[in-house]
PDB file of N, CA, C and O in Angstrom:
ATOM      1  N   GLY A 159       5.743  22.626 -18.327  1.00 84.00           N
ATOM      2  CA  GLY A 159       5.618  24.016 -18.101  1.00 84.00           C
ATOM      3  C   GLY A 159       6.925  25.083 -18.588  1.00 84.00           C
ATOM      4  O   GLY A 159       7.668  24.592 -18.737  1.00 84.00           O
ATOM      5  N   GLU A 160       7.400  25.515 -17.630  1.00 94.00           N
ATOM      6  CA  GLU A 160       8.225  27.044 -17.944  1.00 94.00           C
ATOM      7  C   GLU A 160       8.908  26.138 -17.251  1.00 94.00           C
ATOM      8  O   GLU A 160      10.328  26.589 -17.834  1.00 94.00           O
ATOM      9  N   ALA A 161       8.941  25.872 -16.357  1.00 95.00           N
ATOM     10  CA  ALA A 161      10.510  24.966 -16.060  1.00 95.00           C
ATOM     11  C   ALA A 161      11.234  24.348 -17.162  1.00 95.00           C
ATOM     12  O   ALA A 161      12.216  23.998 -17.057  1.00 95.00           O
ATOM     13  N   GLU A 162      10.323  23.192 -17.139  1.00 95.00           N
ATOM     14  CA  GLU A 162      10.600  21.750 -17.958  1.00 95.00           C
ATOM     15  C   GLU A 162      11.546  22.444 -19.328  1.00 95.00           C
ATOM     16  O   GLU A 162      12.110  22.243 -19.719  1.00 95.00           O
ATOM     17  N   ALA A 163      10.319  23.640 -20.110  1.00 96.00           N
ATOM     18  CA  ALA A 163      11.250  24.597 -21.033  1.00 96.00           C
ATOM     19  C   ALA A 163      12.416  25.099 -20.755  1.00 96.00           C
ATOM     20  O   ALA A 163      13.099  24.567 -22.151  1.00 96.00           O
ATOM     21  N   GLY A 164      12.638  25.424 -19.704  1.00 97.00           N
ATOM     22  CA  GLY A 164      13.873  26.004 -19.307  1.00 97.00           C
ATOM     23  C   GLY A 164      14.844  25.042 -19.586  1.00 97.00           C
ATOM     24  O   GLY A 164      16.317  25.432 -19.794  1.00 97.00           O
ATOM     25  N   ILE A 165      14.695  24.021 -18.662  1.00 96.00           N
ATOM     26  CA  ILE A 165      16.152  22.898 -18.608  1.00 96.00           C
ATOM     27  C   ILE A 165      15.799  22.524 -20.107  1.00 96.00           C
ATOM     28  O   ILE A 165      17.027  22.285 -19.928  1.00 96.00           O
ATOM     29  N   ARG A 166      15.009  22.208 -21.002  1.00 96.00           N
ATOM     30  CA  ARG A 166      15.512  21.416 -22.090  1.00 96.00           C
ATOM     31  C   ARG A 166      16.005  23.456 -23.373  1.00 96.00           C
ATOM     32  O   ARG A 166      16.622  22.309 -23.957  1.00 96.00           O
ATOM     33  N   ALA A 167      16.059  24.212 -23.305  1.00 97.00           N
ATOM     34  CA  ALA A 167      16.589  25.254 -23.830  1.00 97.00           C
ATOM     35  C   ALA A 167      17.902  25.715 -23.269  1.00 97.00           C
ATOM     36  O   ALA A 167      19.003  25.510 -24.338  1.00 97.00           O
ATOM     37  N   VAL A 168      18.403  24.853 -21.992  1.00 97.00           N
ATOM     38  CA  VAL A 168      19.825  25.202 -21.725  1.00 97.00           C
ATOM     39  C   VAL A 168      20.538  23.556 -21.754  1.00 97.00           C
ATOM     40  O   VAL A 168      21.390  23.279 -21.964  1.00 97.00           O
ATOM     41  N   LEU A 169      19.859  22.193 -21.836  1.00 97.00           N
ATOM     42  CA  LEU A 169      20.701  21.078 -21.679  1.00 97.00           C
ATOM     43  C   LEU A 169      19.061  19.802 -22.065  1.00 97.00           C
ATOM     44  O   LEU A 169      18.036  19.363 -21.286  1.00 97.00           O
ATOM     45  N   PRO A 170      19.102  20.098 -23.268  1.00 97.00           N
ATOM     46  CA  PRO A 170      18.167  19.300 -24.223  1.00 97.00           C
ATOM     47  C   PRO A 170      18.147  17.611 -23.986  1.00 97.00           C
ATOM     48  O   PRO A 170      17.019  17.183 -24.030  1.00 97.00           O
ATOM     49  N   GLU A 171      19.450  17.488 -23.737  1.00 97.00           N
ATOM     50  CA  GLU A 171      19.218  15.803 -23.231  1.00 97.00           C
ATOM     51  C   GLU A 171      18.948  15.532 -21.969  1.00 97.00           C
ATOM     52  O   GLU A 171      19.072  14.735 -21.335  1.00 97.00           O
ATOM     53  N   ALA A 172      18.292  16.879 -20.932  1.00 97.00           N
ATOM     54  CA  ALA A 172      17.931  16.034 -19.728  1.00 97.00           C
ATOM     55  C   ALA A 172      16.998  15.398 -19.409  1.00 97.00           C
ATOM     56  O   ALA A 172      16.272  15.296 -20.656  1.00 97.00           O
ATOM     57  N   ILE A 173      17.145  14.479 -18.479  1.00 97.00           N
ATOM     58  CA  ILE A 173      16.022  13.483 -18.089  1.00 97.00           C
ATOM     59  C   ILE A 173      15.060  14.306 -17.138  1.00 97.00           C
ATOM     60  O   ILE A 173      15.421  14.435 -16.294  1.00 97.00           O
ATOM     61  N   ILE A 174      13.319  14.164 -18.205  1.00 97.00           N
ATOM     62  CA  ILE A 174      13.048  14.989 -16.657  1.00 97.00           C
ATOM     63  C   ILE A 174      12.230  13.614 -16.582  1.00 97.00           C
ATOM     64  O   ILE A 174      11.654  12.798 -16.991  1.00 97.00           O
ATOM     65  N   LEU A 175      11.679  13.536 -15.150  1.00 96.00           N
ATOM     66  CA  LEU A 175      10.876  12.928 -14.279  1.00 96.00           C
ATOM     67  C   LEU A 175       9.432  13.905 -13.749  1.00 96.00           C
ATOM     68  O   LEU A 175      10.040  14.360 -13.268  1.00 96.00           O
ATOM     69  N   ARG A 176       8.362  13.212 -14.427  1.00 94.00           N
ATOM     70  CA  ARG A 176       6.958  13.566 -13.104  1.00 94.00           C
ATOM     71  C   ARG A 176       6.584  12.973 -12.260  1.00 94.00           C
ATOM     72  O   ARG A 176       5.770  11.997 -12.814  1.00 94.00           O
ATOM     73  N   PRO A 177       7.028  12.239 -10.988  1.00 93.00           N
ATOM     74  CA  PRO A 177       6.315  11.958  -9.711  1.00 93.00           C
ATOM     75  C   PRO A 177       4.897  12.565  -9.734  1.00 93.00           C
ATOM     76  O   PRO A 177       4.849  13.708  -9.765  1.00 93.00           O
ATOM     77  N   SER A 178       4.127  11.878  -9.515  1.00 86.00           N
ATOM     78  CA  SER A 178       2.771  12.215  -8.811  1.00 86.00           C
ATOM     79  C   SER A 178       3.254  12.709  -7.062  1.00 86.00           C
ATOM     80  O   SER A 178       4.249  13.009  -6.765  1.00 86.00           O
ATOM     81  N   ILE A 179       2.066  12.118  -6.551  1.00 83.00           N
ATOM     82  CA  ILE A 179       2.200  12.905  -5.130  1.00 83.00           C
ATOM     83  C   ILE A 179       3.124  11.788  -4.511  1.00 83.00           C
ATOM     84  O   ILE A 179       2.635  10.087  -5.023  1.00 83.00           O
ATOM     85  N   VAL A 180       4.076  11.846  -3.995  1.00 87.00           N
ATOM     86  CA  VAL A 180       5.714  10.593  -3.078  1.00 87.00           C
ATOM     87  C   VAL A 180       5.058  10.534  -1.918  1.00 87.00           C
ATOM     88  O   VAL A 180       4.393  11.608  -1.616  1.00 87.00           O
ATOM     89  N   PHE A 181       4.422   9.227  -1.760  1.00 86.00           N
ATOM     90  CA  PHE A 181       4.607   8.524  -0.623  1.00 86.00           C
ATOM     91  C   PHE A 181       5.631   8.025   0.213  1.00 86.00           C
ATOM     92  O   PHE A 181       6.614   7.469  -0.821  1.00 86.00           O
ATOM     93  N   GLY A 182       6.168   8.015   1.488  1.00 85.00           N
ATOM     94  CA  GLY A 182       7.024   7.490   2.494  1.00 85.00           C
ATOM     95  C   GLY A 182       6.527   6.914   3.566  1.00 85.00           C
ATOM     96  O   GLY A 182       5.939   7.522   3.945  1.00 85.00           O
ATOM     97  N   PRO A 183       7.517   6.726   4.191  1.00 82.00           N
ATOM     98  CA  PRO A 183       7.452   6.445   5.693  1.00 82.00           C
ATOM     99  C   PRO A 183       7.405   7.786   6.645  1.00 82.00           C
ATOM    100  O   PRO A 183       6.491   7.495   7.255  1.00 82.00           O
ATOM    101  N   GLU A 184       7.847   8.450   6.448  1.00 80.00           N
ATOM    102  CA  GLU A 184       7.551   9.919   6.828  1.00 80.00           C
ATOM    103  C   GLU A 184       6.794  10.883   6.130  1.00 80.00           C
ATOM    104  O   GLU A 184       7.286  12.222   6.241  1.00 80.00           O
ATOM    105  N   ASP A 185       6.046  11.092   4.932  1.00 79.00           N
ATOM    106  CA  ASP A 185       5.589  11.497   4.279  1.00 79.00           C
ATOM    107  C   ASP A 185       4.865  12.403   5.296  1.00 79.00           C
ATOM    108  O   ASP A 185       4.063  11.985   6.381  1.00 79.00           O
ATOM    109  N   GLU A 186       3.780  13.779   5.010  1.00 75.00           N
ATOM    110  CA  GLU A 186       2.626  13.977   5.442  1.00 75.00           C
ATOM    111  C   GLU A 186       1.453  13.986   5.012  1.00 75.00           C
ATOM    112  O   GLU A 186       1.060  14.241   5.799  1.00 75.00           O
ATOM    113  N   PHE A 187       1.647  13.489   3.686  1.00 72.00           N
ATOM    114  CA  PHE A 187       0.253  13.685   3.349  1.00 72.00           C
ATOM    115  C   PHE A 187      -0.611  12.284   3.814  1.00 72.00           C
ATOM    116  O   PHE A 187      -1.815  12.579   4.233  1.00 72.00           O
ATOM    117  N   PHE A 188      -0.028  11.346   3.126  1.00 70.00           N
ATOM    118  CA  PHE A 188      -0.439  10.143   3.499  1.00 70.00           C
ATOM    119  C   PHE A 188      -0.880   9.923   4.745  1.00 70.00           C
ATOM    120  O   PHE A 188      -1.829   9.351   5.381  1.00 70.00           O
ATOM    121  N   ASN A 189       0.289   9.727   5.635  1.00 69.00           N
ATOM    122  CA  ASN A 189       0.075   9.552   6.750  1.00 69.00           C
ATOM    123  C   ASN A 189      -0.808  10.721   7.423  1.00 69.00           C
ATOM    124  O   ASN A 189      -1.139  10.281   8.299  1.00 69.00           O
ATOM    125  N   ARG A 190      -0.762  11.715   7.275  1.00 70.00           N
ATOM    126  CA  ARG A 190      -2.396  12.731   8.038  1.00 70.00           C
ATOM    127  C   ARG A 190      -3.271  11.594   7.693  1.00 70.00           C
ATOM    128  O   ARG A 190      -4.294  11.858   8.437  1.00 70.00           O
ATOM    129  N   PHE A 191      -3.578  11.322   6.457  1.00 66.00           N
ATOM    130  CA  PHE A 191      -4.974  10.465   5.922  1.00 66.00           C
ATOM    131  C   PHE A 191      -5.631   9.457   6.697  1.00 66.00           C
ATOM    132  O   PHE A 191      -5.897   8.950   7.412  1.00 66.00           O
ATOM    133  N   ALA A 192      -4.187   8.353   7.363  1.00 68.00           N
ATOM    134  CA  ALA A 192      -3.797   7.369   7.919  1.00 68.00           C
ATOM    135  C   ALA A 192      -4.258   7.803   9.276  1.00 68.00           C
ATOM    136  O   ALA A 192      -5.132   7.064   9.830  1.00 68.00           O
ATOM    137  N   SER A 193      -3.803   8.621   9.750  1.00 71.00           N
ATOM    138  CA  SER A 193      -4.199   9.165  11.333  1.00 71.00           C
ATOM    139  C   SER A 193      -5.268   9.272  11.404  1.00 71.00           C
ATOM    140  O   SER A 193      -6.065   9.115  12.603  1.00 71.00           O
ATOM    141  N   MET A 194      -6.445  10.116  10.317  1.00 64.00           N
ATOM    142  CA  MET A 194      -7.600  10.535  10.746  1.00 64.00           C
ATOM    143  C   MET A 194      -8.337   9.180  10.173  1.00 64.00           C
ATOM    144  O   MET A 194      -9.036   8.953  11.153  1.00 64.00           O
ATOM    145  N   ALA A 195      -7.636   8.051   9.830  1.00 64.00           N
ATOM    146  CA  ALA A 195      -9.137   7.258   9.463  1.00 64.00           C
ATOM    147  C   ALA A 195      -8.636   6.333  11.051  1.00 64.00           C
ATOM    148  O   ALA A 195      -9.579   5.800  11.307  1.00 64.00           O
ATOM    149  N   SER A 196      -7.333   6.514  11.369  1.00 67.00           N
ATOM    150  CA  SER A 196      -7.512   5.691  13.010  1.00 67.00           C
ATOM    151  C   SER A 196      -7.665   6.403  13.779  1.00 67.00           C
ATOM    152  O   SER A 196      -7.803   5.744  14.856  1.00 67.00           O
ATOM    153  N   HIS A 197      -8.377   7.926  13.952  1.00 60.00           N
ATOM    154  CA  HIS A 197      -8.373   8.571  15.055  1.00 60.00           C
ATOM    155  C   HIS A 197      -9.875   7.328  16.106  1.00 60.00           C
ATOM    156  O   HIS A 197     -10.495   7.251  15.039  1.00 60.00           O
ATOM    157  N   PRO A 198      -9.863   7.940  17.004  1.00 62.00           N
ATOM    158  CA  PRO A 198     -11.136   7.063  17.537  1.00 62.00           C
ATOM    159  C   PRO A 198     -12.568   7.961  16.993  1.00 62.00           C
ATOM    160  O   PRO A 198     -13.773   7.126  17.024  1.00 62.00           O
ATOM    161  N   LEU A 199     -12.551   9.056  16.581  1.00 57.00           N
ATOM    162  CA  LEU A 199     -12.982   9.602  16.139  1.00 57.00           C
ATOM    163  C   LEU A 199     -14.003   9.530  14.709  1.00 57.00           C
ATOM    164  O   LEU A 199     -14.949   8.724  14.785  1.00 57.00           O
ATOM    165  N   SER A 200     -12.816   8.808  14.266  1.00 52.00           N
ATOM    166  CA  SER A 200     -13.420   8.086  13.047  1.00 52.00           C
ATOM    167  C   SER A 200     -14.915   6.647  13.113  1.00 52.00           C
ATOM    168  O   SER A 200     -14.876   6.062  11.773  1.00 52.00           O
ATOM    169  N   THR A 201     -14.105   5.998  14.044  1.00 55.00           N
ATOM    170  CA  THR A 201     -15.089   5.817  14.182  1.00 55.00           C
ATOM    171  C   THR A 201     -16.935   6.213  14.631  1.00 55.00           C
ATOM    172  O   THR A 201     -17.700   5.270  14.443  1.00 55.00           O
ATOM    173  N   VAL A 202     -16.905   6.946  15.194  1.00 54.00           N
ATOM    174  CA  VAL A 202     -18.416   7.722  15.089  1.00 54.00           C
ATOM    175  C   VAL A 202     -18.834   8.356  13.415  1.00 54.00           C
ATOM    176  O   VAL A 202     -20.162   8.456  13.378  1.00 54.00           O
ATOM    177  N   ALA A 203     -17.789   9.382  13.424  1.00 58.00           N
ATOM    178  CA  ALA A 203     -18.359   9.692  11.984  1.00 58.00           C
ATOM    179  C   ALA A 203     -16.774   9.105  11.097  1.00 58.00           C
ATOM    180  O   ALA A 203     -16.119  10.321  10.740  1.00 58.00           O
ATOM    181  N   PRO A 204     -17.323   8.091  10.362  1.00 59.00           N
ATOM    182  CA  PRO A 204     -16.204   7.233   9.531  1.00 59.00           C
ATOM    183  C   PRO A 204     -16.227   8.259   8.051  1.00 59.00           C
ATOM    184  O   PRO A 204     -17.075   8.064   7.623  1.00 59.00           O
ATOM    185  N   PHE A 205     -15.619   9.134   8.427  1.00 58.00           N
ATOM    186  CA  PHE A 205     -14.949   9.900   6.822  1.00 58.00           C
ATOM    187  C   PHE A 205     -13.893  10.631   6.847  1.00 58.00           C
ATOM    188  O   PHE A 205     -13.523  10.499   7.461  1.00 58.00           O
ATOM    189  N   LEU A 206     -13.244  10.288   5.217  1.00 56.00           N
ATOM    190  CA  LEU A 206     -11.926  11.539   5.214  1.00 56.00           C
ATOM    191  C   LEU A 206     -12.338  12.301   4.021  1.00 56.00           C
ATOM    192  O   LEU A 206     -13.002  12.239   3.100  1.00 56.00           O
ATOM    193  N   PRO A 207     -11.826  13.168   4.540  1.00 59.00           N
ATOM    194  CA  PRO A 207     -11.887  14.256   3.480  1.00 59.00           C
ATOM    195  C   PRO A 207     -11.718  13.754   1.522  1.00 59.00           C
ATOM    196  O   PRO A 207     -11.066  13.562   1.716  1.00 59.00           O
ATOM    197  N   ALA A 208     -12.515  14.469   0.530  1.00 64.00           N
ATOM    198  CA  ALA A 208     -11.965  13.949  -0.599  1.00 64.00           C
ATOM    199  C   ALA A 208     -11.497  14.665  -1.520  1.00 64.00           C
ATOM    200  O   ALA A 208     -11.440  16.293  -1.257  1.00 64.00           O
ATOM    201  N   ILE A 209      -9.677  14.853  -1.504  1.00 63.00           N
ATOM    202  CA  ILE A 209      -9.197  15.885  -2.076  1.00 63.00           C
ATOM    203  C   ILE A 209      -9.501  16.226  -3.499  1.00 63.00           C
ATOM    204  O   ILE A 209      -9.964  15.758  -4.528  1.00 63.00           O
ATOM    205  N   GLY A 210     -10.149  17.327  -4.023  1.00 68.00           N
ATOM    206  CA  GLY A 210      -9.872  18.166  -5.160  1.00 68.00           C
ATOM    207  C   GLY A 210     -11.505  17.735  -4.753  1.00 68.00           C
ATOM    208  O   GLY A 210     -12.290  17.738  -6.268  1.00 68.00           O
ATOM    209  N   GLY A 211     -12.511  17.288  -4.306  1.00 69.00           N
ATOM    210  CA  GLY A 211     -14.195  17.274  -3.955  1.00 69.00           C
ATOM    211  C   GLY A 211     -13.980  15.756  -4.637  1.00 69.00           C
ATOM    212  O   GLY A 211     -15.043  15.882  -5.216  1.00 69.00           O
ATOM    213  N   GLY A 212     -13.249  14.903  -4.570  1.00 67.00           N
ATOM    214  CA  GLY A 212     -13.109  13.956  -5.304  1.00 67.00           C
ATOM    215  C   GLY A 212     -13.440  13.635  -6.807  1.00 67.00           C
ATOM    216  O   GLY A 212     -13.439  12.866  -6.816  1.00 67.00           O
ATOM    217  N   GLU A 213     -12.897  14.674  -7.560  1.00 73.00           N
ATOM    218  CA  GLU A 213     -12.474  15.074  -8.921  1.00 73.00           C
ATOM    219  C   GLU A 213     -11.492  14.683  -9.431  1.00 73.00           C
ATOM    220  O   GLU A 213     -10.798  14.241 -10.351  1.00 73.00           O
ATOM    221  N   SER A 214     -10.398  14.769  -8.200  1.00 69.00           N
ATOM    222  CA  SER A 214      -8.882  14.577  -8.570  1.00 69.00           C
ATOM    223  C   SER A 214      -8.687  13.348  -8.701  1.00 69.00           C
ATOM    224  O   SER A 214      -9.070  12.061  -8.654  1.00 69.00           O
ATOM    225  N   LYS A 215      -7.793  13.164 -10.319  1.00 72.00           N
ATOM    226  CA  LYS A 215      -6.960  11.848  -9.902  1.00 72.00           C
ATOM    227  C   LYS A 215      -5.741  11.747 -10.173  1.00 72.00           C
ATOM    228  O   LYS A 215      -4.766  12.510 -10.473  1.00 72.00           O
ATOM    229  N   VAL A 216      -5.364  11.239  -9.166  1.00 73.00           N
ATOM    230  CA  VAL A 216      -3.724  11.133  -8.915  1.00 73.00           C
ATOM    231  C   VAL A 216      -4.006   9.919  -8.496  1.00 73.00           C
ATOM    232  O   VAL A 216      -4.344   8.835  -8.374  1.00 73.00           O
ATOM    233  N   GLN A 217      -2.170   9.525  -9.095  1.00 80.00           N
ATOM    234  CA  GLN A 217      -1.792   7.671  -8.495  1.00 80.00           C
ATOM    235  C   GLN A 217      -0.356   8.109  -7.850  1.00 80.00           C
ATOM    236  O   GLN A 217       0.576   8.755  -8.351  1.00 80.00           O
ATOM    237  N   PRO A 218      -1.077   7.930  -6.507  1.00 84.00           N
ATOM    238  CA  PRO A 218       0.791   8.085  -6.262  1.00 84.00           C
ATOM    239  C   PRO A 218       1.442   7.189  -6.353  1.00 84.00           C
ATOM    240  O   PRO A 218       1.390   6.119  -6.563  1.00 84.00           O
ATOM    241  N   VAL A 219       3.066   7.499  -5.476  1.00 89.00           N
ATOM    242  CA  VAL A 219       3.907   6.581  -6.236  1.00 89.00           C
ATOM    243  C   VAL A 219       4.661   6.652  -5.392  1.00 89.00           C
ATOM    244  O   VAL A 219       4.980   7.763  -4.124  1.00 89.00           O
ATOM    245  N   TYR A 220       5.342   5.547  -4.270  1.00 92.00           N
ATOM    246  CA  TYR A 220       6.312   5.196  -3.486  1.00 92.00           C
ATOM    247  C   TYR A 220       7.581   5.298  -3.647  1.00 92.00           C
ATOM    248  O   TYR A 220       8.253   5.563  -4.709  1.00 92.00           O
ATOM    249  N   ALA A 221       8.360   6.596  -2.703  1.00 93.00           N
ATOM    250  CA  ALA A 221       9.292   7.254  -2.571  1.00 93.00           C
ATOM    251  C   ALA A 221      10.498   6.246  -3.258  1.00 93.00           C
ATOM    252  O   ALA A 221      11.267   6.288  -3.778  1.00 93.00           O
ATOM    253  N   GLY A 222      10.446   4.594  -2.516  1.00 95.00           N
ATOM    254  CA  GLY A 222      11.509   3.972  -3.170  1.00 95.00           C
ATOM    255  C   GLY A 222      11.690   3.888  -4.888  1.00 95.00           C
ATOM    256  O   GLY A 222      12.393   3.653  -5.041  1.00 95.00           O
ATOM    257  N   ASP A 223      10.503   3.788  -5.782  1.00 96.00           N
ATOM    258  CA  ASP A 223       9.949   3.734  -6.982  1.00 96.00           C
ATOM    259  C   ASP A 223      10.803   5.084  -7.321  1.00 96.00           C
ATOM    260  O   ASP A 223      11.170   4.266  -8.859  1.00 96.00           O
ATOM    261  N   VAL A 224      10.512   5.678  -7.327  1.00 96.00           N
ATOM    262  CA  VAL A 224      10.780   6.823  -7.786  1.00 96.00           C
ATOM    263  C   VAL A 224      12.550   6.767  -7.610  1.00 96.00           C
ATOM    264  O   VAL A 224      12.887   7.253  -8.591  1.00 96.00           O
ATOM    265  N   ALA A 225      13.237   6.787  -6.207  1.00 97.00           N
ATOM    266  CA  ALA A 225      14.443   6.557  -6.553  1.00 97.00           C
ATOM    267  C   ALA A 225      14.846   5.260  -7.817  1.00 97.00           C
ATOM    268  O   ALA A 225      16.035   5.716  -8.447  1.00 97.00           O
ATOM    269  N   GLU A 226      14.433   4.040  -7.699  1.00 97.00           N
ATOM    270  CA  GLU A 226      14.487   3.117  -8.428  1.00 97.00           C
ATOM    271  C   GLU A 226      14.370   3.488 -10.340  1.00 97.00           C
ATOM    272  O   GLU A 226      15.312   3.523 -11.216  1.00 97.00           O
ATOM    273  N   ALA A 227      13.217   4.646 -10.491  1.00 97.00           N
ATOM    274  CA  ALA A 227      13.219   5.130 -11.802  1.00 97.00           C
ATOM    275  C   ALA A 227      14.144   6.164 -12.091  1.00 97.00           C
ATOM    276  O   ALA A 227      14.561   5.908 -12.753  1.00 97.00           O
ATOM    277  N   ILE A 228      14.676   7.010 -10.806  1.00 97.00           N
ATOM    278  CA  ILE A 228      15.719   8.285 -11.411  1.00 97.00           C
ATOM    279  C   ILE A 228      17.374   6.958 -12.157  1.00 97.00           C
ATOM    280  O   ILE A 228      17.879   7.183 -12.809  1.00 97.00           O
ATOM    281  N   ALA A 229      17.285   5.726 -10.578  1.00 97.00           N
ATOM    282  CA  ALA A 229      18.536   5.539 -11.009  1.00 97.00           C
ATOM    283  C   ALA A 229      18.155   4.010 -12.355  1.00 97.00           C
ATOM    284  O   ALA A 229      19.747   4.756 -13.551  1.00 97.00           O
ATOM    285  N   ASN A 230      17.491   3.600 -12.841  1.00 97.00           N
ATOM    286  CA  ASN A 230      17.349   2.965 -13.935  1.00 97.00           C
ATOM    287  C   ASN A 230      17.472   4.400 -15.148  1.00 97.00           C
ATOM    288  O   ASN A 230      18.129   3.955 -16.035  1.00 97.00           O
ATOM    289  N   ALA A 231      16.620   5.453 -15.381  1.00 96.00           N
ATOM    290  CA  ALA A 231      16.984   6.789 -16.239  1.00 96.00           C
ATOM    291  C   ALA A 231      18.614   6.781 -16.494  1.00 96.00           C
ATOM    292  O   ALA A 231      18.087   6.917 -17.889  1.00 96.00           O
ATOM    293  N   VAL A 232      19.041   6.901 -15.488  1.00 95.00           N
ATOM    294  CA  VAL A 232      20.525   7.544 -16.065  1.00 95.00           C
ATOM    295  C   VAL A 232      21.350   6.604 -15.881  1.00 95.00           C
ATOM    296  O   VAL A 232      21.978   6.855 -16.679  1.00 95.00           O
ATOM    297  N   SER A 233      21.181   5.548 -15.824  1.00 96.00           N
ATOM    298  CA  SER A 233      22.195   4.197 -16.805  1.00 96.00           C
ATOM    299  C   SER A 233      20.941   3.957 -18.043  1.00 96.00           C
ATOM    300  O   SER A 233      21.582   3.283 -18.784  1.00 96.00           O
ATOM    301  N   MET A 234      19.935   4.104 -18.325  1.00 95.00           N
ATOM    302  CA  MET A 234      19.426   3.731 -19.863  1.00 95.00           C
ATOM    303  C   MET A 234      20.563   5.004 -20.986  1.00 95.00           C
ATOM    304  O   MET A 234      19.934   6.080 -20.929  1.00 95.00           O
ATOM    305  N   GLU A 235      20.937   3.926 -22.296  1.00 92.00           N
ATOM    306  CA  GLU A 235      21.075   5.163 -22.861  1.00 92.00           C
ATOM    307  C   GLU A 235      20.800   6.121 -23.670  1.00 92.00           C
ATOM    308  O   GLU A 235      20.664   6.967 -24.008  1.00 92.00           O
ATOM    309  N   ASP A 236      19.536   5.044 -24.343  1.00 96.00           N
ATOM    310  CA  ASP A 236      18.357   5.668 -24.870  1.00 96.00           C
ATOM    311  C   ASP A 236      17.552   7.019 -23.959  1.00 96.00           C
ATOM    312  O   ASP A 236      16.612   7.640 -24.022  1.00 96.00           O
ATOM    313  N   ALA A 237      17.625   7.155 -23.071  1.00 96.00           N
ATOM    314  CA  ALA A 237      16.611   8.196 -22.258  1.00 96.00           C
ATOM    315  C   ALA A 237      17.281   9.653 -22.506  1.00 96.00           C
ATOM    316  O   ALA A 237      16.006  10.590 -21.600  1.00 96.00           O
ATOM    317  N   ALA A 238      18.332  10.218 -22.825  1.00 96.00           N
ATOM    318  CA  ALA A 238      18.576  11.197 -22.742  1.00 96.00           C
ATOM    319  C   ALA A 238      17.455  12.129 -23.582  1.00 96.00           C
ATOM    320  O   ALA A 238      16.910  11.487 -24.624  1.00 96.00           O
ATOM    321  N   GLY A 239      17.117  13.248 -23.283  1.00 97.00           N
ATOM    322  CA  GLY A 239      15.885  13.949 -23.997  1.00 97.00           C
ATOM    323  C   GLY A 239      14.734  13.592 -23.561  1.00 97.00           C
ATOM    324  O   GLY A 239      13.929  14.234 -24.163  1.00 97.00           O
ATOM    325  N   LYS A 240      14.472  12.671 -22.844  1.00 97.00           N
ATOM    326  CA  LYS A 240      13.399  11.915 -22.744  1.00 97.00           C
ATOM    327  C   LYS A 240      11.917  12.629 -21.513  1.00 97.00           C
ATOM    328  O   LYS A 240      12.823  12.955 -20.616  1.00 97.00           O
ATOM    329  N   THR A 241      11.070  12.945 -20.973  1.00 96.00           N
ATOM    330  CA  THR A 241      10.401  12.745 -20.198  1.00 96.00           C
ATOM    331  C   THR A 241       9.515  11.284 -19.674  1.00 96.00           C
ATOM    332  O   THR A 241       8.989  11.071 -20.782  1.00 96.00           O
ATOM    333  N   TYR A 242       9.151  11.061 -18.448  1.00 96.00           N
ATOM    334  CA  TYR A 242       8.684  10.387 -17.996  1.00 96.00           C
ATOM    335  C   TYR A 242       7.812  10.506 -16.632  1.00 96.00           C
ATOM    336  O   TYR A 242       7.851  11.376 -15.869  1.00 96.00           O
ATOM    337  N   GLU A 243       6.219   9.942 -16.746  1.00 92.00           N
ATOM    338  CA  GLU A 243       5.222  10.452 -15.835  1.00 92.00           C
ATOM    339  C   GLU A 243       5.614   9.246 -15.025  1.00 92.00           C
ATOM    340  O   GLU A 243       5.601   8.171 -15.482  1.00 92.00           O
ATOM    341  N   LEU A 244       5.687   9.549 -14.032  1.00 91.00           N
ATOM    342  CA  LEU A 244       5.397   8.750 -13.234  1.00 91.00           C
ATOM    343  C   LEU A 244       4.392   8.381 -12.382  1.00 91.00           C
ATOM    344  O   LEU A 244       3.902   7.445 -11.223  1.00 91.00           O
TER     345      LEU A 244
END
């Protein structure tokens, strides 16, 4: 996107990490779905909303794994200027 192009223009050796939806113990995204699934009403009407009408393709990533990817990327000699999809 535009932000990445701007970073590359100023700092071509920047390492760019692109995480998907990040989840963890205190996130407000997946924990909301978990609370809906465990709600007493879910036994009467067992459904959850489908993100993007069920057409979205997302691969959630754990916050700890993102932190590990950052640590690995900054310690790798050949990571400069690369982009990593997480």
